[in-house]
Amino acid sequence: MTDIIKLGAAEIAAKIAAGELTAVEVTEAHLARIEAVDEKVHAFLHVDREGALAQARAVDEKKARGEKLGPLAGVPLALKDIFTTEGIPTTVGSKILEGWIPPYDATLTKRLKAADVVILGKTNMDEFAMGSSTENSAYGPTGNPWDLTKIPGGSGGGSSAALASFQAPLAIGTDTGGSIRQPAAVTGTVGVKPTYGAVSRYGMVAFSSSLDQGGPCARTVLDAALLHEVIAGHDPMDSTSIDAPVPPVVEAARNGSVEGMRVGVVKQFRGEGYQAGVIQRFDESVALLKELGAEIVELDCPSFDLALSAYYLIAPSECSSNLARFDGLRYGLRTGDDGGHSAEEVTSLTREAGFGPEVKRRIMLGTYALSSGYYDAYYGSAQKVRTLITRDFEKAFEQVDVIVSPTTPTTAFAIGERADDPMAMYLADLCTIPTNLAGNAAMSLPCGLAPEDNLPVGLQIIAPALKDDRLYKVGAAVEAAFVERWGHPLLEEAPSL
């Protein structure tokens, strides 16, 4: 079992295709790992043992019939509990949807199943994806496998923890302000936020519709690219879906190089609040890129300093609108329906019982920002700042091919450390938020451990919209050079559970 769970997704698929392993063997090994360690990690909210084994058997039967297998056939995956899955619960980490079983699959879920990826279950997350630590889940926090007293990032901490604890070789996350990349950074894994609109949002429970984006999570750049290719592509069911070919991400991951590329370093992505060890590893990564043949270009993007403020007006405003559908009358939790309360009272009681503190905080903030007399002053102004940020990116990408930065200002902090300080929590997304506001593509990959606490540090790579392949080209080159010199931190240095 130990040998199987340490394999990457590409290796597993190759061994299944060659007959060296069966999909059932691989699935059973990961289910056994979940049973052995997830009580401590709490990466999963729901494990679909029977469904996963049925999917695995179908892959083995397909191979026995001589049918061609896809590049990820039989590979297990942990799915963030924000995508609808027919027949098994989708809670979004909230009490208001506890026990809700969707009657349909999200487009992303359908594409995973069509590619014969084995879905192990649904992973823990901050409620409605609102958070940076997975402490806001109504079902309890997830631990970071490097140190179970630390956060695994958020909102997709369950997905990143499942990867880092070898409970799954692949996972799916969503990224509204950094919720794929920040968990990847603090767990020593790879996470990609594709170009906005590149992966369908149909069946993904909405938080902030102009920012939300599903994406791949893995332990290597190539594995992330293989998963990216499966889930991306136009979907007529999603009005924001881009009708354009998927960039050649797998080819880029297989042929990583930065020779002759111009790599930008933004001066706004460092300074006060950044951990010394994070800056040290980032500076080493920039030196490595230069050594590999890249030209380093200093960039000044002044509007990036306003990104956090703009985001925390735009995202709550959209959340206020989107979460209005949870009224206790149609589906999910219903409280106070005893014949003595009006429909309005039932809705109020349901929301009081069903939403957690962070969700209520953002709904109230967003409702205030959208209210009469304040719309132009707050929401309208934030959208103007968003335009400035987009223009700064456009100017930057006239000078460089990609931008690099630390993914997060610090390594993983202790569970509970920032629970009572929302502003300190929000600062965890300082480097990731500008990309969401502009709709660009971005990746986080491991660049070593911070010397002061021996916890993972993430390198962020940002590419222009629809140039997602550049992420993989640069990421694969950095990963290969890093592994050659220092080894893979997750495979060689992560503590055993």
XYZ file of C-alpha atoms in Angstrom:
497
model
C 0.000 0.000 0.000
C 2.780 2.432 0.927
C 4.392 2.090 -2.498
C 1.108 2.729 -4.328
C 0.070 5.829 -2.383
C 3.469 7.473 -2.970
C 3.055 7.195 -6.759
C 2.055 10.216 -8.801
C -1.036 10.302 -10.988
C 0.881 9.881 -14.262
C 2.755 6.879 -12.829
C -0.441 5.257 -11.557
C -2.188 5.678 -14.903
C 0.814 4.218 -16.741
C 0.957 1.178 -14.459
C -2.781 0.554 -14.837
C -2.506 0.834 -18.628
C 0.469 -1.565 -18.621
C -1.333 -4.100 -16.420
C 1.133 -3.703 -13.546
C -1.665 -2.479 -11.254
C -5.439 -2.631 -11.365
C -7.625 0.385 -10.708
C -9.261 -1.546 -7.866
C -5.874 -2.168 -6.204
C -5.009 1.519 -6.457
C -8.394 2.613 -5.112
C -8.296 0.131 -2.234
C -4.813 1.359 -1.269
C -6.009 4.954 -1.057
C -9.197 4.027 0.775
C -7.058 2.142 3.298
C -4.852 5.202 3.691
C -7.914 7.384 4.296
C -9.136 4.945 6.936
C -5.713 4.926 8.589
C -4.961 8.663 8.792
C -7.994 10.826 8.052
C -9.314 10.677 11.584
C -6.276 12.822 12.452
C -6.162 14.982 9.300
C -9.910 15.428 8.635
C -9.411 16.075 4.913
C -12.683 14.385 3.891
C -16.278 15.217 4.740
C -17.650 12.224 2.850
C -15.870 9.118 1.538
C -17.754 7.311 -1.227
C -16.168 3.892 -0.780
C -18.741 1.908 -2.765
C -18.930 4.462 -5.556
C -15.144 4.686 -5.869
C -14.717 0.918 -6.061
C -17.514 0.699 -8.651
C -15.739 3.314 -10.789
C -12.439 1.446 -10.407
C -14.016 -1.869 -11.426
C -15.461 -0.184 -14.504
C -11.953 0.947 -15.505
C -10.563 -2.571 -15.082
C -13.430 -3.995 -17.128
C -12.804 -1.425 -19.829
C -9.145 -2.435 -19.988
C -10.083 -6.131 -20.061
C -12.245 -5.445 -23.130
C -9.253 -3.909 -24.851
C -10.667 -0.393 -24.866
C -8.261 2.529 -24.878
C -7.789 4.178 -21.489
C -7.446 7.912 -20.979
C -4.335 9.502 -19.465
C -5.845 9.489 -15.950
C -8.020 6.375 -16.090
C -8.189 4.673 -12.708
C -6.424 7.484 -10.827
C -8.125 8.416 -7.508
C -9.151 12.010 -6.825
C -10.407 14.034 -3.858
C -13.175 16.477 -4.872
C -13.785 19.730 -3.018
C -17.275 19.658 -1.536
C -18.415 22.646 -3.583
C -19.139 20.695 -6.789
C -22.457 18.896 -7.060
C -22.245 15.123 -7.225
C -25.321 13.100 -8.043
C -26.205 10.683 -5.273
C -23.670 11.785 -2.649
C -23.770 14.820 -0.323
C -22.640 18.310 -1.283
C -22.488 20.532 1.804
C -20.069 23.360 0.859
C -18.807 23.021 4.430
C -22.084 24.526 5.717
C -24.851 23.381 8.050
C -27.373 24.996 5.724
C -26.753 22.211 3.164
C -26.066 19.390 5.623
C -27.263 16.117 4.128
C -28.268 17.667 0.777
C -27.834 15.141 -2.025
C -27.823 16.804 -5.465
C -29.910 15.300 -8.285
C -27.233 16.135 -10.873
C -23.486 16.311 -11.478
C -21.548 19.519 -12.033
C -19.946 19.748 -15.469
C -16.540 19.278 -13.840
C -17.783 16.148 -12.070
C -19.130 14.781 -15.367
C -15.796 15.386 -17.071
C -13.902 13.582 -14.322
C -16.218 10.581 -14.619
C -16.008 10.598 -18.426
C -12.210 10.490 -18.108
C -12.498 7.440 -15.777
C -11.013 9.333 -12.825
C -12.042 7.620 -9.587
C -13.708 10.070 -7.182
C -12.882 8.990 -3.626
C -15.140 11.496 -1.899
C -15.695 15.126 -0.963
C -13.157 17.228 0.908
C -13.491 19.679 3.779
C -13.508 23.412 3.117
C -14.217 26.799 4.619
C -17.985 27.321 4.543
C -19.029 28.503 1.066
C -15.297 28.854 0.314
C -15.041 31.870 2.639
C -11.738 31.638 4.457
C -8.008 31.046 4.254
C -7.574 28.241 6.766
C -10.449 25.688 6.585
C -11.265 26.675 10.177
C -14.588 28.108 9.009
C -15.983 24.694 8.071
C -19.139 23.857 9.983
C -17.682 20.346 10.386
C -14.432 21.232 12.115
C -10.957 22.222 10.902
C -8.538 20.200 8.807
C -4.934 19.749 9.938
C -1.826 20.343 7.884
C -0.056 16.971 7.422
C 3.305 18.694 7.978
C 2.129 19.703 11.460
C -1.417 18.866 12.502
C -1.545 21.915 14.770
C -1.170 24.153 11.694
C -3.755 25.156 9.079
C -3.664 23.467 5.621
C -4.731 26.679 3.900
C -8.168 27.614 2.729
C -10.728 27.492 1.520
C -9.598 24.231 -0.087
C -7.602 22.896 2.846
C -9.244 19.481 2.646
C -8.056 18.962 -0.920
C -4.495 20.106 -0.218
C -4.305 18.026 2.979
C -5.534 14.933 1.123
C -2.624 15.323 -1.310
C -0.002 16.060 1.326
C -1.077 13.100 3.478
C -1.076 10.743 0.457
C -4.787 10.026 0.697
C -5.176 10.942 -2.983
C -2.739 11.722 -5.819
C -5.091 14.298 -7.359
C -7.605 16.801 -6.034
C -9.890 19.567 -7.206
C -10.080 22.992 -5.608
C -11.687 26.340 -6.311
C -9.964 29.696 -6.259
C -11.856 32.933 -5.540
C -9.017 34.879 -3.939
C -6.297 32.233 -3.658
C -8.098 29.152 -2.335
C -6.222 26.732 -4.593
C -2.805 28.372 -4.515
C -2.585 29.308 -0.829
C -3.369 25.751 0.402
C -0.871 24.387 -2.126
C 1.814 26.728 -0.808
C 1.436 25.804 2.866
C 1.238 22.035 2.208
C 4.067 21.683 -0.319
C 1.806 20.733 -3.228
C 0.950 22.155 -6.670
C -2.222 24.173 -7.255
C -3.398 25.970 -10.386
C -5.993 28.694 -10.878
C -6.782 28.520 -14.606
C -7.828 31.563 -16.606
C -11.254 32.733 -15.453
C -13.863 30.932 -17.555
C -11.523 28.123 -18.615
C -13.171 25.550 -16.313
C -16.954 25.383 -16.124
C -18.695 26.736 -13.028
C -21.952 24.909 -13.807
C -22.787 22.875 -10.686
C -20.204 24.697 -8.566
C -21.970 26.370 -5.636
C -21.396 30.090 -6.130
C -19.572 32.377 -3.727
C -18.436 35.296 -5.933
C -19.403 34.639 -9.523
C -16.953 37.014 -11.212
C -14.026 35.549 -9.245
C -14.737 31.826 -8.594
C -12.666 29.372 -10.624
C -12.220 25.618 -10.286
C -8.793 24.124 -10.900
C -6.415 21.181 -10.494
C -4.387 20.250 -7.407
C -1.614 17.643 -7.442
C 1.818 16.793 -6.111
C 3.667 17.475 -9.398
C 3.337 19.959 -12.234
C 2.744 17.220 -14.825
C -0.044 15.635 -12.774
C -1.721 19.051 -12.450
C -1.451 19.534 -16.219
C -3.045 16.156 -16.949
C -5.946 17.004 -14.646
C -6.233 20.528 -16.083
C -6.687 19.062 -19.559
C -9.495 16.805 -18.332
C -11.573 19.490 -16.607
C -11.039 22.505 -18.881
C -12.942 23.459 -22.016
C -16.021 25.342 -23.139
C -19.375 24.530 -21.533
C -22.609 25.947 -22.994
C -24.228 25.453 -19.572
C -21.990 28.202 -18.138
C -22.487 31.689 -19.566
C -19.011 32.746 -18.391
C -17.269 29.781 -20.022
C -14.655 30.728 -22.627
C -15.222 29.261 -26.086
C -11.561 28.730 -26.907
C -9.209 25.748 -27.220
C -7.556 24.499 -24.036
C -3.913 25.666 -24.079
C -1.342 22.848 -24.563
C -0.698 22.484 -20.835
C 0.451 18.843 -20.874
C 2.924 19.455 -23.675
C 4.266 22.453 -21.750
C 4.641 20.395 -18.562
C 6.539 17.703 -20.443
C 8.885 20.251 -22.045
C 9.516 22.731 -19.271
C 11.999 25.491 -20.007
C 12.562 29.139 -19.146
C 15.399 29.713 -21.611
C 14.979 33.180 -23.115
C 11.807 33.963 -21.163
C 11.259 37.300 -19.450
C 10.201 36.806 -15.826
C 8.764 39.730 -13.878
C 9.244 40.419 -10.169
C 6.712 42.898 -8.743
C 8.070 45.167 -6.023
C 4.640 45.294 -4.318
C 4.859 41.543 -3.534
C 7.328 41.884 -0.661
C 7.918 44.082 2.342
C 6.262 44.418 5.729
C 4.382 41.313 6.861
C 6.423 38.848 4.810
C 8.182 36.091 6.732
C 11.973 36.153 6.330
C 12.162 32.498 5.329
C 9.513 32.979 2.650
C 11.453 35.874 1.093
C 14.682 33.866 1.315
C 13.202 30.918 -0.605
C 11.603 33.274 -3.134
C 14.884 35.061 -3.784
C 16.577 31.684 -4.267
C 13.868 30.755 -6.775
C 14.421 33.969 -8.737
C 18.175 33.262 -8.787
C 17.412 29.746 -10.029
C 15.214 31.102 -12.838
C 18.043 33.408 -13.915
C 20.485 30.513 -13.824
C 18.116 28.473 -16.024
C 18.228 31.149 -18.712
C 15.422 33.558 -17.828
C 15.746 37.328 -17.918
C 14.554 38.912 -14.652
C 12.623 42.186 -15.028
C 11.673 44.423 -12.098
C 8.044 45.615 -12.246
C 6.063 48.335 -10.500
C 2.306 47.661 -10.233
C 1.051 50.314 -7.790
C -2.625 49.321 -7.908
C -1.768 45.903 -6.446
C -1.570 47.598 -3.030
C -5.320 48.268 -3.314
C -6.267 44.734 -4.349
C -7.101 43.409 -0.883
C -9.467 46.304 -0.166
C -11.186 46.015 -3.547
C -11.569 42.260 -3.213
C -13.211 42.489 0.203
C -15.895 44.728 -1.252
C -16.486 42.880 -4.528
C -16.477 39.320 -3.157
C -18.836 39.983 -0.206
C -21.180 41.962 -2.468
C -21.471 39.041 -4.878
C -21.744 36.593 -1.973
C -24.612 38.635 -0.532
C -26.464 38.257 -3.822
C -25.615 34.586 -4.401
C -26.448 33.334 -0.913
C -29.889 34.918 -0.962
C -31.111 31.666 -2.554
C -30.589 29.798 0.723
C -33.931 30.634 2.280
C -34.984 27.356 3.920
C -37.988 27.063 1.618
C -36.722 25.023 -1.331
C -33.822 22.789 -0.273
C -31.329 22.307 2.534
C -31.866 23.166 6.173
C -35.274 24.449 7.327
C -35.707 25.799 10.872
C -38.833 27.093 12.609
C -41.384 25.524 10.247
C -43.717 24.506 13.073
C -46.845 26.207 11.859
C -46.356 29.214 14.087
C -43.899 31.187 11.973
C -44.300 33.104 8.719
C -42.205 32.318 5.647
C -39.998 35.338 6.411
C -39.449 34.128 9.977
C -38.583 30.610 8.752
C -36.025 32.114 6.365
C -34.500 34.231 9.119
C -34.321 31.347 11.609
C -32.847 29.022 8.973
C -30.114 31.471 8.050
C -29.321 32.149 11.697
C -28.891 28.418 12.364
C -27.339 27.468 9.019
C -24.722 30.126 8.298
C -21.510 30.428 10.292
C -19.929 33.658 11.604
C -17.642 34.325 8.614
C -20.448 33.818 6.093
C -22.712 36.167 8.074
C -19.899 38.727 8.281
C -19.422 38.751 4.520
C -23.153 38.801 3.742
C -23.593 41.837 5.985
C -20.566 43.591 4.527
C -21.727 42.903 0.973
C -25.308 43.920 1.627
C -24.082 47.197 3.123
C -21.769 47.871 0.147
C -24.647 47.307 -2.288
C -27.202 49.334 -0.352
C -28.741 52.554 -1.613
C -26.419 55.484 -1.090
C -23.294 53.337 -0.697
C -23.175 51.386 -3.980
C -21.096 53.955 -5.885
C -18.913 54.826 -2.918
C -17.955 51.226 -2.149
C -18.836 48.592 -4.756
C -18.518 50.981 -7.707
C -15.163 52.288 -6.496
C -13.883 48.749 -5.942
C -14.749 47.868 -9.530
C -12.768 50.904 -10.725
C -9.772 49.664 -8.737
C -10.271 46.253 -10.353
C -9.897 47.927 -13.745
C -6.673 49.591 -12.612
C -5.293 46.231 -11.460
C -6.175 44.668 -14.813
C -4.387 47.512 -16.604
C -1.305 47.080 -14.428
C -1.222 43.412 -15.432
C -1.638 44.323 -19.103
C 1.282 46.763 -18.913
C 3.376 44.195 -17.066
C 2.734 41.479 -19.640
C 3.921 43.833 -22.377
C 7.330 43.594 -20.696
C 7.401 39.994 -19.437
C 6.093 36.514 -20.254
C 5.235 35.568 -16.665
C 5.338 37.137 -13.207
C 6.636 35.375 -10.094
C 6.067 36.107 -6.419
C 5.750 34.353 -3.081
C 2.355 32.619 -2.991
C 1.716 33.572 0.631
C 3.468 36.060 2.917
C 3.999 33.414 5.606
C 4.092 29.670 6.062
C 1.191 27.821 7.712
C 0.053 29.454 10.927
C -1.367 27.657 13.970
C -5.026 26.615 14.046
C -6.858 29.252 16.074
C -4.066 31.831 15.808
C -6.030 34.211 13.553
C -9.551 33.021 14.254
C -10.514 36.209 16.097
C -8.659 38.573 13.761
C -10.340 38.634 10.308
C -7.904 41.218 8.929
C -4.880 39.072 9.799
C -6.633 36.115 8.159
C -7.411 38.093 5.010
C -3.732 39.045 4.616
C -2.935 35.401 3.815
C -4.277 36.112 0.305
C -2.232 39.274 -0.244
C -0.273 37.881 -3.215
C -3.034 35.827 -4.819
C -5.992 38.228 -4.943
C -4.797 40.504 -7.796
C -4.859 37.556 -10.216
C -8.488 36.754 -9.415
C -9.532 40.369 -9.909
C -7.887 40.415 -13.349
C -8.910 36.875 -14.388
C -5.370 35.734 -15.211
C -3.942 32.244 -14.768
C -1.656 31.391 -11.835
C 0.118 28.448 -10.212
C 1.725 27.722 -6.868
C 4.434 25.100 -6.570
C 6.827 24.166 -3.741
C 10.143 26.043 -3.543
C 11.526 24.596 -0.345
C 11.031 24.897 3.397
C 11.339 28.043 5.475
C 14.443 27.681 7.673
C 12.782 29.119 10.803
C 9.951 26.568 11.012
C 10.737 23.866 8.423
C 7.333 24.362 6.756
C 6.667 24.584 2.998
C 6.975 27.776 0.982
C 5.177 28.316 -2.324
C 6.382 30.055 -5.491
C 3.593 31.730 -7.454
C 3.754 31.983 -11.245
C 1.251 34.280 -13.004
C 0.525 34.219 -16.747
C -1.753 36.277 -19.008
C -5.309 35.078 -19.629
C -5.486 32.034 -21.955
C -1.727 31.513 -21.648
C -2.052 28.836 -18.987
C 0.573 26.714 -20.740
C 3.243 29.222 -19.664
C 2.557 28.298 -16.039
C 3.357 24.684 -16.748
C 6.377 25.455 -18.912
C 7.970 27.556 -16.184
C 6.672 25.400 -13.323
C 8.040 22.188 -14.811
C 11.475 23.754 -15.343
C 11.639 25.062 -11.780
C 10.337 21.796 -10.338
C 12.889 19.694 -12.252
C 15.790 21.914 -11.211
C 14.612 22.010 -7.617
C 14.175 18.236 -7.347
C 17.561 17.620 -8.959
C 19.329 19.834 -6.434
C 17.342 19.512 -3.237
C 14.834 16.695 -3.726
C 11.048 16.891 -3.526
C 10.164 18.303 -0.080
C 6.871 16.448 0.194
C 8.237 13.061 -0.829
C 11.482 13.290 1.121
C 10.988 15.585 4.103
C 7.310 15.545 5.097
C 6.756 13.988 8.533
C 4.826 10.728 8.621
C 1.392 10.785 10.228
